[in-house]
Amino acid sequence: MDTVNTDEPSGEIASATFEESLRISNQIWPDISVNPGKYRLLTGDRPTGSLHIGHLFGSLQNRVKIQNFGVTTFIVIADYQVLTDRDTAGAVSGNVREIVLDYLAAGLDPFAGNTFIFPHSHVPALNQLLLPFLALVTMPELDRNPTVKEEIRAAGLRTVNASMFTYPVHQAADILFCRANIVPVGKDQLPHLELTRKVARRFNERFSPEKPLFPVPHGLLSDSPTILGLDGGQKMSKSRNNAILLKASPEETAKLIKGAKTDSDRRITYDPANRPEVANLLKVAALASGRPAEEIAAEIGDGGGGKLKGYLTEVLNAYLEPLRSKRREFAKDPGCVPNALKRGIDRANEEAEKTLEAVRKAMGMRYL
Ligand code: TRP
């Protein structure tokens, strides 16, 4: 195995800007169901906690949809990446279990077929790709990554360890080890994807100019709206305590929604620019009920925030019930999570070893 399919679904186009990424992403979407064999997906999450409804509507549902089109789907649980902004990884194994249960409940199927879930700590050859890749990027490139800067700011770090600056290169290894060509991500991950594209191009130019070894992957952006936290002002996030977890009970869900921030205008209208908190509740109600947000707003009208929250609680709990009951079933079986990961780890190791061997050969590092 020396060469890989570097067919680019939409040609070799730099996607330096958000608009450009969005344009290419919008070209790829309709082709996926027509030509699933042309694509290989990799995406992933940091195991810092259980997943919430923002993850479900923003990314999990898309992964499941693409999986069901028949695309080979790799999901990395980026456990080493947990160490970028904290000293201990103590909670990691519990978080990995919770995340895998969330994946299964949402409909990813790692037990059969083409879906592979693995923590990158268990795939040594993937991690080894980091070493040649580090030689393909410059310090200023690492230093000016806007997402890294924002994470340092948000975590309030006084000293920053080197993995905070190098994890985007590790992420290139996560993506390129299996030669994925589509990477569903949120907007904040686009700088990392841009770096991955540079690593792929530079490796190909420097070490395998005749037959490019790596595909240059494309980001796949979701069309679902960003869900804000229940405090209204910022993204939903477990660490900000403003999230509805997938595994929450109906009662916990009701309580969280009851405490959600609204505004002083009693009449409910859908106005995302001027009334972000109310609009956010309406958006979630729309996603859960399948009805337009404006229609729900008009129906509630003078009923006010209380009525809106009652309606949201009802439709969201009803929508999540099948997922939650599946999750409870999976959680009862202690073998479930290890079995799901075992198959993913085995396949990821196979892919990574093949790729590492091809990389060593391309670099002229074969001596036996
Ligand atoms: N950095 C991503 C996050 O914070 C997680 C991640 C790690 C990832 N490796 C990846 C995402 C590869 C997409 C592709 O959520």
Short mmCIF file of C-alpha atoms and ligand atoms in Angstrom, two decimals:
data_model
loop_
_atom_site.label_atom_id
_atom_site.label_comp_id
_atom_site.label_asym_id
_atom_site.label_seq_id
_atom_site.Cartn_x
_atom_site.Cartn_y
_atom_site.Cartn_z
CA MET A 1 0.00 0.00 0.00
CA ASP A 2 1.88 3.04 -1.20
CA THR A 3 -0.71 5.21 -2.77
CA VAL A 4 -4.06 6.32 -1.61
CA ASN A 5 -7.05 7.84 -3.23
CA THR A 6 -6.44 11.57 -3.33
CA ASP A 7 -9.42 12.33 -5.51
CA GLU A 8 -10.67 15.63 -4.30
CA PRO A 9 -14.42 15.86 -4.40
CA SER A 10 -14.28 19.47 -5.52
CA GLY A 11 -10.76 20.00 -6.73
CA GLU A 12 -7.77 21.44 -4.93
CA ILE A 13 -9.18 24.66 -3.55
CA ALA A 14 -7.75 26.45 -0.57
CA SER A 15 -10.43 27.04 2.02
CA ALA A 16 -8.79 29.80 4.01
CA THR A 17 -11.96 31.60 4.79
CA PHE A 18 -15.17 30.52 6.42
CA GLU A 19 -17.19 31.42 3.31
CA GLU A 20 -14.92 29.32 1.13
CA SER A 21 -15.18 26.36 3.52
CA LEU A 22 -18.93 26.73 3.58
CA ARG A 23 -19.13 26.85 -0.19
CA ILE A 24 -17.12 23.64 -0.59
CA SER A 25 -18.99 21.98 2.23
CA ASN A 26 -22.27 22.81 0.51
CA GLN A 27 -20.97 21.23 -2.70
CA ILE A 28 -19.96 18.04 -0.94
CA TRP A 29 -23.15 17.49 1.07
CA PRO A 30 -25.46 16.50 -1.81
CA ASP A 31 -22.77 14.24 -3.30
CA ILE A 32 -22.34 12.12 -0.16
CA SER A 33 -25.57 10.19 -0.53
CA VAL A 34 -24.93 9.70 -4.26
CA ASN A 35 -21.30 8.58 -3.97
CA PRO A 36 -20.75 7.35 -0.40
CA GLY A 37 -17.80 5.21 -1.52
CA LYS A 38 -15.84 8.32 -2.49
CA TYR A 39 -15.73 9.58 1.07
CA ARG A 40 -14.12 8.65 4.32
CA LEU A 41 -15.13 10.57 7.39
CA LEU A 42 -13.16 11.36 10.51
CA THR A 43 -14.26 13.57 13.33
CA GLY A 44 -14.08 13.49 17.10
CA ASP A 45 -14.50 14.94 20.54
CA ARG A 46 -12.44 15.67 23.60
CA PRO A 47 -13.68 13.46 26.46
CA THR A 48 -14.28 16.27 28.94
CA GLY A 49 -17.85 15.32 29.85
CA SER A 50 -21.14 13.83 28.67
CA LEU A 51 -22.66 15.19 25.49
CA HIS A 52 -25.58 17.59 25.42
CA ILE A 53 -28.36 18.61 23.04
CA GLY A 54 -26.03 21.11 21.32
CA HIS A 55 -23.84 18.17 20.29
CA LEU A 56 -26.87 16.17 19.20
CA PHE A 57 -28.38 18.80 16.91
CA GLY A 58 -25.04 20.30 15.84
CA SER A 59 -22.97 17.23 15.05
CA LEU A 60 -24.15 13.80 16.22
CA GLN A 61 -27.19 13.70 13.96
CA ASN A 62 -25.07 14.54 10.92
CA ARG A 63 -22.57 11.81 11.73
CA VAL A 64 -25.38 9.28 11.99
CA LYS A 65 -26.89 10.46 8.72
CA ILE A 66 -23.57 10.12 6.88
CA GLN A 67 -22.89 6.73 8.51
CA ASN A 68 -26.29 5.58 7.27
CA PHE A 69 -25.46 6.66 3.71
CA GLY A 70 -22.74 3.99 3.91
CA VAL A 71 -19.66 6.22 4.39
CA THR A 72 -16.80 4.67 6.37
CA THR A 73 -16.85 6.67 9.59
CA PHE A 74 -14.01 7.08 12.10
CA ILE A 75 -14.67 8.82 15.40
CA VAL A 76 -11.64 9.75 17.50
CA ILE A 77 -12.01 10.27 21.22
CA ALA A 78 -9.16 12.73 21.71
CA ASP A 79 -8.08 11.68 25.20
CA TYR A 80 -4.52 13.07 25.00
CA GLN A 81 -6.04 16.40 24.06
CA VAL A 82 -7.65 16.60 27.50
CA LEU A 83 -4.19 17.42 28.86
CA THR A 84 -3.91 20.67 26.90
CA ASP A 85 -5.64 22.73 29.55
CA ARG A 86 -5.66 20.59 32.70
CA ASP A 87 -3.13 18.70 34.77
CA THR A 88 -5.01 15.54 35.51
CA ALA A 89 -6.78 13.11 33.30
CA GLY A 90 -8.51 11.54 36.30
CA ALA A 91 -12.04 11.83 34.97
CA VAL A 92 -11.12 10.68 31.48
CA SER A 93 -12.08 7.02 31.67
CA GLY A 94 -15.53 7.86 33.07
CA ASN A 95 -15.99 10.52 30.40
CA VAL A 96 -14.98 8.12 27.63
CA ARG A 97 -17.63 5.69 28.82
CA GLU A 98 -20.30 8.42 28.93
CA ILE A 99 -19.41 9.70 25.47
CA VAL A 100 -19.51 6.24 23.93
CA LEU A 101 -22.96 5.67 25.48
CA ASP A 102 -24.08 9.04 24.05
CA TYR A 103 -22.78 8.03 20.59
CA LEU A 104 -24.59 4.70 20.75
CA ALA A 105 -27.81 6.29 21.95
CA ALA A 106 -27.68 8.83 19.12
CA GLY A 107 -27.41 6.01 16.57
CA LEU A 108 -23.74 5.52 15.76
CA ASP A 109 -23.18 1.80 15.29
CA PRO A 110 -19.63 0.63 16.02
CA PHE A 111 -20.59 -3.03 16.45
CA ALA A 112 -20.97 -3.84 12.78
CA GLY A 113 -20.49 -2.15 9.45
CA ASN A 114 -18.35 0.87 8.75
CA THR A 115 -18.21 2.87 11.95
CA PHE A 116 -15.09 2.82 14.12
CA ILE A 117 -14.76 4.60 17.46
CA PHE A 118 -11.36 4.74 19.16
CA PRO A 119 -9.41 6.79 21.71
CA HIS A 120 -6.19 8.03 20.08
CA SER A 121 -4.13 6.96 23.12
CA HIS A 122 -4.67 3.37 21.97
CA VAL A 123 -3.31 3.81 18.45
CA PRO A 124 0.50 4.16 18.73
CA ALA A 125 1.22 4.46 15.00
CA LEU A 126 -1.24 7.35 14.75
CA ASN A 127 0.63 9.18 17.49
CA GLN A 128 3.96 8.53 15.84
CA LEU A 129 2.81 10.48 12.77
CA LEU A 130 3.00 13.55 14.98
CA LEU A 131 6.82 13.50 14.76
CA PRO A 132 7.24 13.90 11.00
CA PHE A 133 4.23 16.26 10.93
CA LEU A 134 5.79 18.58 13.54
CA ALA A 135 8.65 19.13 11.11
CA LEU A 136 6.20 20.42 8.50
CA VAL A 137 4.85 23.39 10.46
CA THR A 138 6.51 26.50 11.84
CA MET A 139 6.39 27.95 15.34
CA PRO A 140 4.64 31.15 14.15
CA GLU A 141 1.93 29.02 12.53
CA LEU A 142 1.30 27.29 15.85
CA ASP A 143 1.50 30.52 17.77
CA ARG A 144 -1.11 32.42 15.81
CA ASN A 145 -3.88 29.79 15.81
CA PRO A 146 -6.98 31.77 16.89
CA THR A 147 -8.78 28.76 18.41
CA VAL A 148 -5.76 27.90 20.56
CA LYS A 149 -5.55 31.54 21.71
CA GLU A 150 -9.22 31.52 22.62
CA GLU A 151 -8.88 28.25 24.55
CA ILE A 152 -5.96 29.63 26.54
CA ARG A 153 -8.03 32.71 27.33
CA ALA A 154 -11.18 30.76 28.23
CA ALA A 155 -9.30 28.36 30.52
CA GLY A 156 -7.54 31.30 32.22
CA LEU A 157 -4.21 29.50 31.98
CA ARG A 158 -1.23 31.21 33.59
CA THR A 159 1.30 28.81 32.18
CA VAL A 160 0.56 27.01 28.95
CA ASN A 161 2.02 23.58 28.26
CA ALA A 162 3.43 22.74 24.85
CA SER A 163 0.61 20.34 23.97
CA MET A 164 -1.77 23.32 23.81
CA PHE A 165 0.25 24.61 20.86
CA THR A 166 0.95 21.27 19.21
CA TYR A 167 -2.44 19.57 19.53
CA PRO A 168 -3.62 20.97 16.17
CA VAL A 169 -0.75 18.99 14.59
CA HIS A 170 -1.83 15.93 16.56
CA GLN A 171 -5.27 16.55 15.13
CA ALA A 172 -3.72 16.39 11.64
CA ALA A 173 -2.47 12.92 12.60
CA ASP A 174 -5.99 12.00 13.82
CA ILE A 175 -7.37 12.93 10.42
CA LEU A 176 -4.61 11.79 8.07
CA PHE A 177 -3.75 8.42 9.63
CA CYS A 178 -6.88 6.93 8.05
CA ARG A 179 -6.69 9.23 5.01
CA ALA A 180 -10.08 10.78 5.70
CA ASN A 181 -11.30 13.28 3.13
CA ILE A 182 -14.27 14.76 4.96
CA VAL A 183 -14.15 16.17 8.47
CA PRO A 184 -17.42 17.38 10.01
CA VAL A 185 -16.50 20.20 12.38
CA GLY A 186 -17.82 23.40 13.86
CA LYS A 187 -16.54 26.77 12.73
CA ASP A 188 -14.05 26.97 15.64
CA GLN A 189 -12.19 23.94 14.28
CA LEU A 190 -11.53 25.42 10.83
CA PRO A 191 -8.05 26.78 11.74
CA HIS A 192 -7.08 23.25 12.75
CA LEU A 193 -8.43 21.81 9.55
CA GLU A 194 -6.53 24.42 7.57
CA LEU A 195 -3.36 23.26 9.31
CA THR A 196 -4.16 19.63 8.50
CA ARG A 197 -4.54 20.59 4.84
CA LYS A 198 -1.14 22.28 4.96
CA VAL A 199 0.47 19.24 6.56
CA ALA A 200 -1.01 16.95 3.89
CA ARG A 201 0.11 19.21 1.02
CA ARG A 202 3.56 19.80 2.43
CA PHE A 203 4.14 16.11 3.09
CA ASN A 204 3.04 15.26 -0.43
CA GLU A 205 5.22 17.97 -1.99
CA ARG A 206 8.28 17.14 0.05
CA PHE A 207 8.15 13.35 0.30
CA SER A 208 5.79 11.94 -2.27
CA PRO A 209 5.54 14.44 -5.14
CA GLU A 210 4.79 11.83 -7.77
CA LYS A 211 2.01 9.99 -6.01
CA PRO A 212 0.52 12.14 -3.24
CA LEU A 213 0.27 9.99 -0.14
CA PHE A 214 -2.33 12.04 1.71
CA PRO A 215 -5.66 13.39 0.52
CA VAL A 216 -6.24 17.05 1.34
CA PRO A 217 -9.38 16.83 3.47
CA HIS A 218 -12.39 19.13 3.47
CA GLY A 219 -14.41 20.40 6.39
CA LEU A 220 -18.09 19.63 6.44
CA LEU A 221 -20.11 22.32 8.18
CA SER A 222 -23.50 21.64 9.68
CA ASP A 223 -26.52 23.71 8.69
CA SER A 224 -28.17 23.44 12.09
CA PRO A 225 -28.11 26.60 14.17
CA THR A 226 -25.68 27.00 17.06
CA ILE A 227 -27.50 26.26 20.29
CA LEU A 228 -26.78 28.67 23.09
CA GLY A 229 -26.65 27.67 26.72
CA LEU A 230 -29.67 28.15 28.97
CA ASP A 231 -28.04 31.32 30.24
CA GLY A 232 -28.58 32.65 26.74
CA GLY A 233 -25.33 34.52 26.20
CA GLN A 234 -22.82 31.84 25.23
CA LYS A 235 -22.48 28.46 23.56
CA MET A 236 -24.02 25.49 25.34
CA SER A 237 -21.23 23.75 27.23
CA LYS A 238 -21.17 21.36 30.13
CA SER A 239 -18.29 23.20 31.80
CA ARG A 240 -20.33 26.42 31.78
CA ASN A 241 -23.20 24.65 33.53
CA ASN A 242 -25.74 25.79 30.97
CA ALA A 243 -26.36 22.52 29.13
CA ILE A 244 -29.12 19.93 28.85
CA LEU A 245 -27.29 16.62 28.83
CA LEU A 246 -28.61 13.86 26.61
CA LYS A 247 -28.69 11.56 29.62
CA ALA A 248 -30.62 14.00 31.86
CA SER A 249 -33.95 12.72 33.21
CA PRO A 250 -37.20 14.38 32.09
CA GLU A 251 -37.47 15.99 35.54
CA GLU A 252 -33.92 17.39 35.37
CA THR A 253 -34.68 18.65 31.88
CA ALA A 254 -37.83 20.41 33.11
CA LYS A 255 -35.93 22.02 35.96
CA LEU A 256 -33.13 23.25 33.70
CA ILE A 257 -35.57 24.74 31.22
CA LYS A 258 -37.52 26.39 34.03
CA GLY A 259 -34.35 28.18 35.10
CA ALA A 260 -33.44 29.31 31.56
CA LYS A 261 -32.93 33.01 31.02
CA THR A 262 -35.59 34.89 29.02
CA ASP A 263 -36.35 38.62 28.86
CA SER A 264 -38.87 41.07 30.23
CA ASP A 265 -41.08 41.23 27.15
CA ARG A 266 -44.02 38.94 27.91
CA ARG A 267 -45.13 38.50 24.34
CA ILE A 268 -43.19 35.70 22.62
CA THR A 269 -41.71 36.57 19.22
CA TYR A 270 -38.93 34.94 17.20
CA ASP A 271 -36.25 37.62 16.95
CA PRO A 272 -32.74 36.11 17.15
CA ALA A 273 -30.95 39.46 16.77
CA ASN A 274 -32.76 41.31 19.55
CA ARG A 275 -34.06 38.51 21.76
CA PRO A 276 -31.34 35.81 21.69
CA GLU A 277 -32.48 33.96 24.83
CA VAL A 278 -36.09 33.57 23.76
CA ALA A 279 -35.04 32.78 20.18
CA ASN A 280 -32.73 30.07 21.47
CA LEU A 281 -35.56 28.33 23.37
CA LEU A 282 -37.72 28.61 20.26
CA LYS A 283 -34.95 27.12 18.09
CA VAL A 284 -34.63 24.09 20.34
CA ALA A 285 -38.42 23.71 20.43
CA ALA A 286 -38.40 23.89 16.62
CA LEU A 287 -35.72 21.20 16.31
CA ALA A 288 -37.53 18.93 18.76
CA SER A 289 -41.01 19.41 17.31
CA GLY A 290 -40.16 19.73 13.62
CA ARG A 291 -42.22 22.95 13.46
CA PRO A 292 -40.96 26.40 12.39
CA ALA A 293 -39.82 28.62 15.29
CA GLU A 294 -42.04 31.49 14.06
CA GLU A 295 -45.12 29.28 14.15
CA ILE A 296 -44.41 28.22 17.75
CA ALA A 297 -43.80 31.84 18.75
CA ALA A 298 -47.11 32.95 17.20
CA GLU A 299 -49.00 30.15 18.93
CA ILE A 300 -47.59 31.03 22.35
CA GLY A 301 -47.83 34.80 21.86
CA ASP A 302 -49.08 36.40 25.07
CA GLY A 303 -48.75 33.12 26.95
CA GLY A 304 -45.25 34.34 27.85
CA GLY A 305 -41.99 32.67 28.88
CA GLY A 306 -43.71 30.20 31.22
CA LYS A 307 -45.84 28.77 28.47
CA LEU A 308 -42.89 28.62 26.08
CA LYS A 309 -40.85 26.72 28.65
CA GLY A 310 -43.73 24.30 29.29
CA TYR A 311 -44.05 23.61 25.58
CA LEU A 312 -40.27 23.20 25.13
CA THR A 313 -40.06 20.78 28.06
CA GLU A 314 -42.84 18.67 26.63
CA VAL A 315 -41.52 18.45 23.04
CA LEU A 316 -37.88 18.04 24.01
CA ASN A 317 -38.54 15.25 26.51
CA ALA A 318 -40.75 13.48 23.98
CA TYR A 319 -38.09 13.86 21.28
CA LEU A 320 -35.28 12.57 23.51
CA GLU A 321 -37.20 9.69 25.07
CA PRO A 322 -36.25 7.01 22.47
CA LEU A 323 -32.59 8.04 22.65
CA ARG A 324 -32.64 8.06 26.44
CA SER A 325 -34.26 4.66 26.70
CA LYS A 326 -31.71 3.19 24.28
CA ARG A 327 -28.97 4.76 26.37
CA ARG A 328 -30.32 3.14 29.55
CA GLU A 329 -30.31 -0.27 27.85
CA PHE A 330 -26.71 0.11 26.61
CA ALA A 331 -25.59 1.33 30.04
CA LYS A 332 -26.92 -1.86 31.70
CA ASP A 333 -24.41 -4.02 29.82
CA PRO A 334 -20.90 -3.61 31.27
CA GLY A 335 -19.35 -5.14 28.14
CA CYS A 336 -20.98 -2.68 25.80
CA VAL A 337 -18.47 0.19 25.84
CA PRO A 338 -15.30 -1.98 25.81
CA ASN A 339 -16.72 -4.03 22.94
CA ALA A 340 -17.58 -0.93 20.94
CA LEU A 341 -14.07 0.46 21.43
CA LYS A 342 -12.24 -2.81 20.82
CA ARG A 343 -13.42 -3.06 17.24
CA GLY A 344 -12.60 0.61 16.59
CA ILE A 345 -9.14 0.35 18.15
CA ASP A 346 -8.29 -2.75 16.11
CA ARG A 347 -9.29 -1.15 12.84
CA ALA A 348 -7.61 2.18 13.67
CA ASN A 349 -4.35 0.35 14.47
CA GLU A 350 -4.48 -1.49 11.15
CA GLU A 351 -4.98 1.77 9.25
CA ALA A 352 -2.34 3.64 11.25
CA GLU A 353 0.32 0.96 10.81
CA LYS A 354 -0.25 0.87 7.06
CA THR A 355 -0.02 4.65 6.84
CA LEU A 356 3.07 4.87 9.05
CA GLU A 357 4.79 2.25 6.91
CA ALA A 358 3.98 4.24 3.76
CA VAL A 359 5.22 7.42 5.46
CA ARG A 360 8.54 5.82 6.45
CA LYS A 361 8.96 4.54 2.93
CA ALA A 362 8.18 7.94 1.40
CA MET A 363 10.70 9.57 3.73
CA GLY A 364 13.39 7.04 2.87
CA MET A 365 13.46 5.65 6.40
CA ARG A 366 13.50 1.93 5.68
CA TYR A 367 16.70 0.18 6.54
CA LEU A 368 16.00 -3.53 6.73
N1 TRP B 1 -10.35 19.46 18.78
C1 TRP B 1 -11.63 18.82 18.73
C2 TRP B 1 -12.51 19.44 19.82
O1 TRP B 1 -12.08 20.19 20.62
C3 TRP B 1 -11.58 17.32 18.94
C4 TRP B 1 -10.77 16.60 17.90
C5 TRP B 1 -9.60 15.95 18.09
C6 TRP B 1 -11.09 16.47 16.51
N2 TRP B 1 -9.14 15.41 16.93
C7 TRP B 1 -10.03 15.71 15.94
C8 TRP B 1 -12.14 16.93 15.71
C9 TRP B 1 -10.01 15.42 14.57
C10 TRP B 1 -12.11 16.63 14.35
C11 TRP B 1 -11.05 15.90 13.78
O2 TRP B 1 -13.64 19.18 19.90
#
